PDB file of C-alpha atoms in Angstrom:
ATOM      1  CA  UNK A   1       0.000   0.000   0.000  1.00  0.00           C
ATOM      2  CA  UNK A   2       1.291   3.440  -0.953  1.00  0.00           C
ATOM      3  CA  UNK A   3       1.432   5.870   2.000  1.00  0.00           C
ATOM      4  CA  UNK A   4      -0.273   8.699   0.135  1.00  0.00           C
ATOM      5  CA  UNK A   5      -3.601   9.025   1.965  1.00  0.00           C
ATOM      6  CA  UNK A   6      -2.021  10.939   4.861  1.00  0.00           C
ATOM      7  CA  UNK A   7      -0.696  13.550   2.453  1.00  0.00           C
ATOM      8  CA  UNK A   8      -4.185  14.174   1.105  1.00  0.00           C
ATOM      9  CA  UNK A   9      -5.654  14.267   4.620  1.00  0.00           C
ATOM     10  CA  UNK A  10      -3.196  17.019   5.548  1.00  0.00           C
ATOM     11  CA  UNK A  11      -3.779  18.804   2.226  1.00  0.00           C
ATOM     12  CA  UNK A  12      -7.489  18.876   2.975  1.00  0.00           C
ATOM     13  CA  UNK A  13      -6.831  20.348   6.436  1.00  0.00           C
ATOM     14  CA  UNK A  14      -4.575  23.017   4.945  1.00  0.00           C
ATOM     15  CA  UNK A  15      -7.154  23.947   2.309  1.00  0.00           C
ATOM     16  CA  UNK A  16      -9.865  24.217   4.959  1.00  0.00           C
ATOM     17  CA  UNK A  17      -7.610  26.499   7.035  1.00  0.00           C
ATOM     18  CA  UNK A  18      -6.752  28.537   3.947  1.00  0.00           C
ATOM     19  CA  UNK A  19     -10.437  28.979   3.123  1.00  0.00           C
ATOM     20  CA  UNK A  20     -11.067  30.219   6.649  1.00  0.00           C
ATOM     21  CA  UNK A  21      -8.138  32.660   6.413  1.00  0.00           C
ATOM     22  CA  UNK A  22      -9.441  33.989   3.090  1.00  0.00           C
ATOM     23  CA  UNK A  23     -12.818  34.677   4.729  1.00  0.00           C
ATOM     24  CA  UNK A  24     -11.060  36.494   7.570  1.00  0.00           C
ATOM     25  CA  UNK A  25      -8.992  38.445   5.054  1.00  0.00           C
ATOM     26  CA  UNK A  26     -12.120  39.643   3.243  1.00  0.00           C
ATOM     27  CA  UNK A  27     -13.536  40.872   6.565  1.00  0.00           C
ATOM     28  CA  UNK A  28     -10.235  42.564   7.451  1.00  0.00           C
ATOM     29  CA  UNK A  29     -10.329  44.444   4.120  1.00  0.00           C
ATOM     30  CA  UNK A  30     -13.791  45.686   5.038  1.00  0.00           C
ATOM     31  CA  UNK A  31     -12.511  46.879   8.404  1.00  0.00           C
ATOM     32  CA  UNK A  32      -9.276  48.310   6.914  1.00  0.00           C
ATOM     33  CA  UNK A  33      -7.335  46.496   9.638  1.00  0.00           C
ATOM     34  CA  UNK A  34      -3.789  46.552   8.231  1.00  0.00           C
ATOM     35  CA  UNK A  35      -2.205  44.653  11.135  1.00  0.00           C
ATOM     36  CA  UNK A  36      -4.694  41.834  10.762  1.00  0.00           C
ATOM     37  CA  UNK A  37      -4.237  41.797   6.976  1.00  0.00           C
ATOM     38  CA  UNK A  38      -0.461  41.454   7.364  1.00  0.00           C
ATOM     39  CA  UNK A  39      -0.869  38.721   9.985  1.00  0.00           C
ATOM     40  CA  UNK A  40      -3.284  36.820   7.727  1.00  0.00           C
ATOM     41  CA  UNK A  41      -0.900  37.145   4.769  1.00  0.00           C
ATOM     42  CA  UNK A  42       1.884  35.579   6.855  1.00  0.00           C
ATOM     43  CA  UNK A  43      -0.407  32.739   7.929  1.00  0.00           C
ATOM     44  CA  UNK A  44      -1.494  32.144   4.321  1.00  0.00           C
ATOM     45  CA  UNK A  45       2.139  32.040   3.198  1.00  0.00           C
ATOM     46  CA  UNK A  46       2.944  29.497   5.891  1.00  0.00           C
ATOM     47  CA  UNK A  47       0.067  27.267   4.776  1.00  0.00           C
ATOM     48  CA  UNK A  48       1.074  27.576   1.125  1.00  0.00           C
ATOM     49  CA  UNK A  49       4.671  26.670   1.970  1.00  0.00           C
ATOM     50  CA  UNK A  50       3.466  23.565   3.786  1.00  0.00           C
ATOM     51  CA  UNK A  51       1.213  22.690   0.849  1.00  0.00           C
ATOM     52  CA  UNK A  52       4.200  22.938  -1.513  1.00  0.00           C
ATOM     53  CA  UNK A  53       6.217  20.638   0.751  1.00  0.00           C
ATOM     54  CA  UNK A  54       3.369  18.118   0.784  1.00  0.00           C
ATOM     55  CA  UNK A  55       3.152  18.250  -2.987  1.00  0.00           C
ATOM     56  CA  UNK A  56       6.881  17.560  -3.292  1.00  0.00           C
ATOM     57  CA  UNK A  57       6.561  14.691  -0.832  1.00  0.00           C
ATOM     58  CA  UNK A  58       3.653  13.267  -2.839  1.00  0.00           C
ATOM     59  CA  UNK A  59       5.624  13.461  -6.085  1.00  0.00           C
ATOM     60  CA  UNK A  60       8.637  11.791  -4.458  1.00  0.00           C
ATOM     61  CA  UNK A  61       6.461   8.936  -3.192  1.00  0.00           C
ATOM     62  CA  UNK A  62       4.837   8.496  -6.597  1.00  0.00           C
ATOM     63  CA  UNK A  63       8.260   8.414  -8.255  1.00  0.00           C
ATOM     64  CA  UNK A  64       9.594   6.001  -5.646  1.00  0.00           C
ATOM     65  CA  UNK A  65       6.745   3.555  -6.332  1.00  0.00           C
ATOM     66  CA  UNK A  66       7.207   4.038 -10.086  1.00  0.00           C
ATOM     67  CA  UNK A  67       3.704   5.438 -10.609  1.00  0.00           C
ATOM     68  CA  UNK A  68       4.784   8.581 -12.479  1.00  0.00           C
ATOM     69  CA  UNK A  69       7.663   9.365 -14.811  1.00  0.00           C
ATOM     70  CA  UNK A  70      10.814  10.425 -12.966  1.00  0.00           C
ATOM     71  CA  UNK A  71      11.738  13.159 -15.421  1.00  0.00           C
ATOM     72  CA  UNK A  72       8.281  14.607 -16.002  1.00  0.00           C
ATOM     73  CA  UNK A  73       5.783  13.604 -13.308  1.00  0.00           C
ATOM     74  CA  UNK A  74       2.232  14.734 -14.052  1.00  0.00           C
ATOM     75  CA  UNK A  75      -0.989  14.733 -12.113  1.00  0.00           C
ATOM     76  CA  UNK A  76      -2.700  13.000 -15.024  1.00  0.00           C
ATOM     77  CA  UNK A  77      -0.380  10.003 -14.760  1.00  0.00           C
ATOM     78  CA  UNK A  78      -1.263   9.668 -11.096  1.00  0.00           C
ATOM     79  CA  UNK A  79      -5.003  10.008 -11.738  1.00  0.00           C
ATOM     80  CA  UNK A  80      -4.837   7.423 -14.526  1.00  0.00           C
ATOM     81  CA  UNK A  81      -3.005   5.022 -12.241  1.00  0.00           C
ATOM     82  CA  UNK A  82      -5.485   5.704  -9.434  1.00  0.00           C
ATOM     83  CA  UNK A  83      -8.474   5.026 -11.682  1.00  0.00           C
ATOM     84  CA  UNK A  84      -7.056   1.560 -12.432  1.00  0.00           C
ATOM     85  CA  UNK A  85      -6.793   0.615  -8.747  1.00  0.00           C
ATOM     86  CA  UNK A  86      -9.345  -1.460  -6.857  1.00  0.00           C
ATOM     87  CA  UNK A  87     -11.759  -0.224  -4.197  1.00  0.00           C
ATOM     88  CA  UNK A  88      -9.020  -0.152  -1.559  1.00  0.00           C
ATOM     89  CA  UNK A  89      -8.063   3.272  -2.961  1.00  0.00           C
ATOM     90  CA  UNK A  90     -11.598   4.718  -2.708  1.00  0.00           C
ATOM     91  CA  UNK A  91     -10.638   6.765   0.356  1.00  0.00           C
ATOM     92  CA  UNK A  92      -7.819   8.415  -1.608  1.00  0.00           C
ATOM     93  CA  UNK A  93     -10.158   9.127  -4.527  1.00  0.00           C
ATOM     94  CA  UNK A  94     -12.650  10.739  -2.152  1.00  0.00           C
ATOM     95  CA  UNK A  95      -9.923  12.831  -0.491  1.00  0.00           C
ATOM     96  CA  UNK A  96      -8.705  14.023  -3.885  1.00  0.00           C
ATOM     97  CA  UNK A  97     -12.233  15.067  -4.863  1.00  0.00           C
ATOM     98  CA  UNK A  98     -12.656  16.957  -1.590  1.00  0.00           C
ATOM     99  CA  UNK A  99      -9.275  18.649  -2.025  1.00  0.00           C
ATOM    100  CA  UNK A 100     -10.117  19.690  -5.589  1.00  0.00           C
ATOM    101  CA  UNK A 101     -13.454  21.117  -4.427  1.00  0.00           C
ATOM    102  CA  UNK A 102     -11.745  23.043  -1.602  1.00  0.00           C
ATOM    103  CA  UNK A 103      -9.020  24.268  -3.951  1.00  0.00           C
ATOM    104  CA  UNK A 104     -11.631  25.627  -6.355  1.00  0.00           C
ATOM    105  CA  UNK A 105     -13.372  27.378  -3.433  1.00  0.00           C
ATOM    106  CA  UNK A 106     -10.054  28.889  -2.261  1.00  0.00           C
ATOM    107  CA  UNK A 107      -9.277  30.150  -5.768  1.00  0.00           C
ATOM    108  CA  UNK A 108     -12.694  31.816  -5.968  1.00  0.00           C
ATOM    109  CA  UNK A 109     -12.235  33.395  -2.526  1.00  0.00           C
ATOM    110  CA  UNK A 110      -8.731  34.562  -3.441  1.00  0.00           C
ATOM    111  CA  UNK A 111      -9.956  36.137  -6.696  1.00  0.00           C
ATOM    112  CA  UNK A 112     -12.751  37.891  -4.796  1.00  0.00           C
ATOM    113  CA  UNK A 113     -10.242  39.238  -2.274  1.00  0.00           C
ATOM    114  CA  UNK A 114      -7.961  40.367  -5.109  1.00  0.00           C
ATOM    115  CA  UNK A 115     -10.823  42.351  -6.676  1.00  0.00           C
ATOM    116  CA  UNK A 116     -11.650  43.911  -3.301  1.00  0.00           C
ATOM    117  CA  UNK A 117      -8.004  44.829  -2.758  1.00  0.00           C
ATOM    118  CA  UNK A 118      -7.753  46.338  -6.239  1.00  0.00           C
ATOM    119  CA  UNK A 119     -10.844  48.457  -5.599  1.00  0.00           C
ATOM    120  CA  UNK A 120      -9.462  49.619  -2.247  1.00  0.00           C
ATOM    121  CA  UNK A 121      -6.116  50.513  -3.825  1.00  0.00           C
ATOM    122  CA  UNK A 122      -7.816  52.558  -6.561  1.00  0.00           C
ATOM    123  CA  UNK A 123      -9.960  54.342  -3.995  1.00  0.00           C
ATOM    124  CA  UNK A 124      -6.961  55.106  -1.780  1.00  0.00           C
ATOM    125  CA  UNK A 125      -4.932  56.355  -4.760  1.00  0.00           C
ATOM    126  CA  UNK A 126      -7.785  58.639  -5.765  1.00  0.00           C
ATOM    127  CA  UNK A 127      -8.154  59.976  -2.204  1.00  0.00           C
ATOM    128  CA  UNK A 128      -4.382  60.521  -1.982  1.00  0.00           C
ATOM    129  CA  UNK A 129      -4.416  62.475  -5.244  1.00  0.00           C
ATOM    130  CA  UNK A 130      -7.310  64.584  -3.942  1.00  0.00           C
ATOM    131  CA  UNK A 131      -5.326  65.389  -0.806  1.00  0.00           C
ATOM    132  CA  UNK A 132      -2.394  66.434  -2.975  1.00  0.00           C
ATOM    133  CA  UNK A 133      -4.659  68.641  -5.062  1.00  0.00           C
ATOM    134  CA  UNK A 134      -4.385  66.539  -8.191  1.00  0.00           C
ATOM    135  CA  UNK A 135      -7.262  65.943 -10.495  1.00  0.00           C
ATOM    136  CA  UNK A 136      -7.822  63.560 -13.376  1.00  0.00           C
ATOM    137  CA  UNK A 137      -8.153  66.631 -15.610  1.00  0.00           C
ATOM    138  CA  UNK A 138      -4.825  68.086 -14.448  1.00  0.00           C
ATOM    139  CA  UNK A 139      -2.445  65.592 -16.053  1.00  0.00           C
ATOM    140  CA  UNK A 140       0.277  66.152 -18.609  1.00  0.00           C
ATOM    141  CA  UNK A 141       2.307  63.809 -20.780  1.00  0.00           C
ATOM    142  CA  UNK A 142       5.925  63.165 -19.947  1.00  0.00           C
ATOM    143  CA  UNK A 143       8.697  62.743 -22.517  1.00  0.00           C
ATOM    144  CA  UNK A 144       8.140  58.972 -22.361  1.00  0.00           C
ATOM    145  CA  UNK A 145       4.439  59.205 -23.142  1.00  0.00           C
ATOM    146  CA  UNK A 146       3.101  58.424 -19.674  1.00  0.00           C
ATOM    147  CA  UNK A 147       1.052  60.888 -17.671  1.00  0.00           C
ATOM    148  CA  UNK A 148       1.766  62.637 -14.424  1.00  0.00           C
ATOM    149  CA  UNK A 149      -0.411  64.964 -12.393  1.00  0.00           C
ATOM    150  CA  UNK A 150       0.213  68.684 -12.199  1.00  0.00           C
ATOM    151  CA  UNK A 151       0.373  69.825  -8.627  1.00  0.00           C
ATOM    152  CA  UNK A 152      -2.034  72.449  -7.540  1.00  0.00           C
ATOM    153  CA  UNK A 153      -1.239  75.373  -5.310  1.00  0.00           C
ATOM    154  CA  UNK A 154      -4.505  74.757  -3.495  1.00  0.00           C
ATOM    155  CA  UNK A 155      -3.884  71.445  -1.806  1.00  0.00           C
ATOM    156  CA  UNK A 156      -5.722  70.467   1.334  1.00  0.00           C
ATOM    157  CA  UNK A 157      -2.396  70.386   3.174  1.00  0.00           C
ATOM    158  CA  UNK A 158      -1.771  74.035   2.373  1.00  0.00           C
ATOM    159  CA  UNK A 159      -5.269  75.240   3.147  1.00  0.00           C
TER     160      UNK A 159
END
């Protein structure tokens, strides 16, 4: 028996934790809590690092048992091999399905958070430009063809 089920059990736990962190991150964006956002980013990175280590471990086990090609191991090779196994591997199949479902959920949550963050960044940039007295109308082209704002003498800081 290949000792791969434990890897998928841990992967599932990591994905569940990651999903929870992504929910917390979305709430932290709403509260503009920068300390919490930084803390959550560190926790997410730690989970992703562990997930990468598990993936490497899985690949090494699959290579060791000659299930995938040593030079170019693919997930498809593993899934093909798994589909040919008897019912003793049903628990691994179920874990893989659960992990794939959780991974899809995490990707959706991450994309949602990325859109929220992008919106917040645009809003903050606009507010910063207003404080500096810049306006979308008051922009000129530089020698390289990009635009830069013209500063106004009537900035909020000078008022």
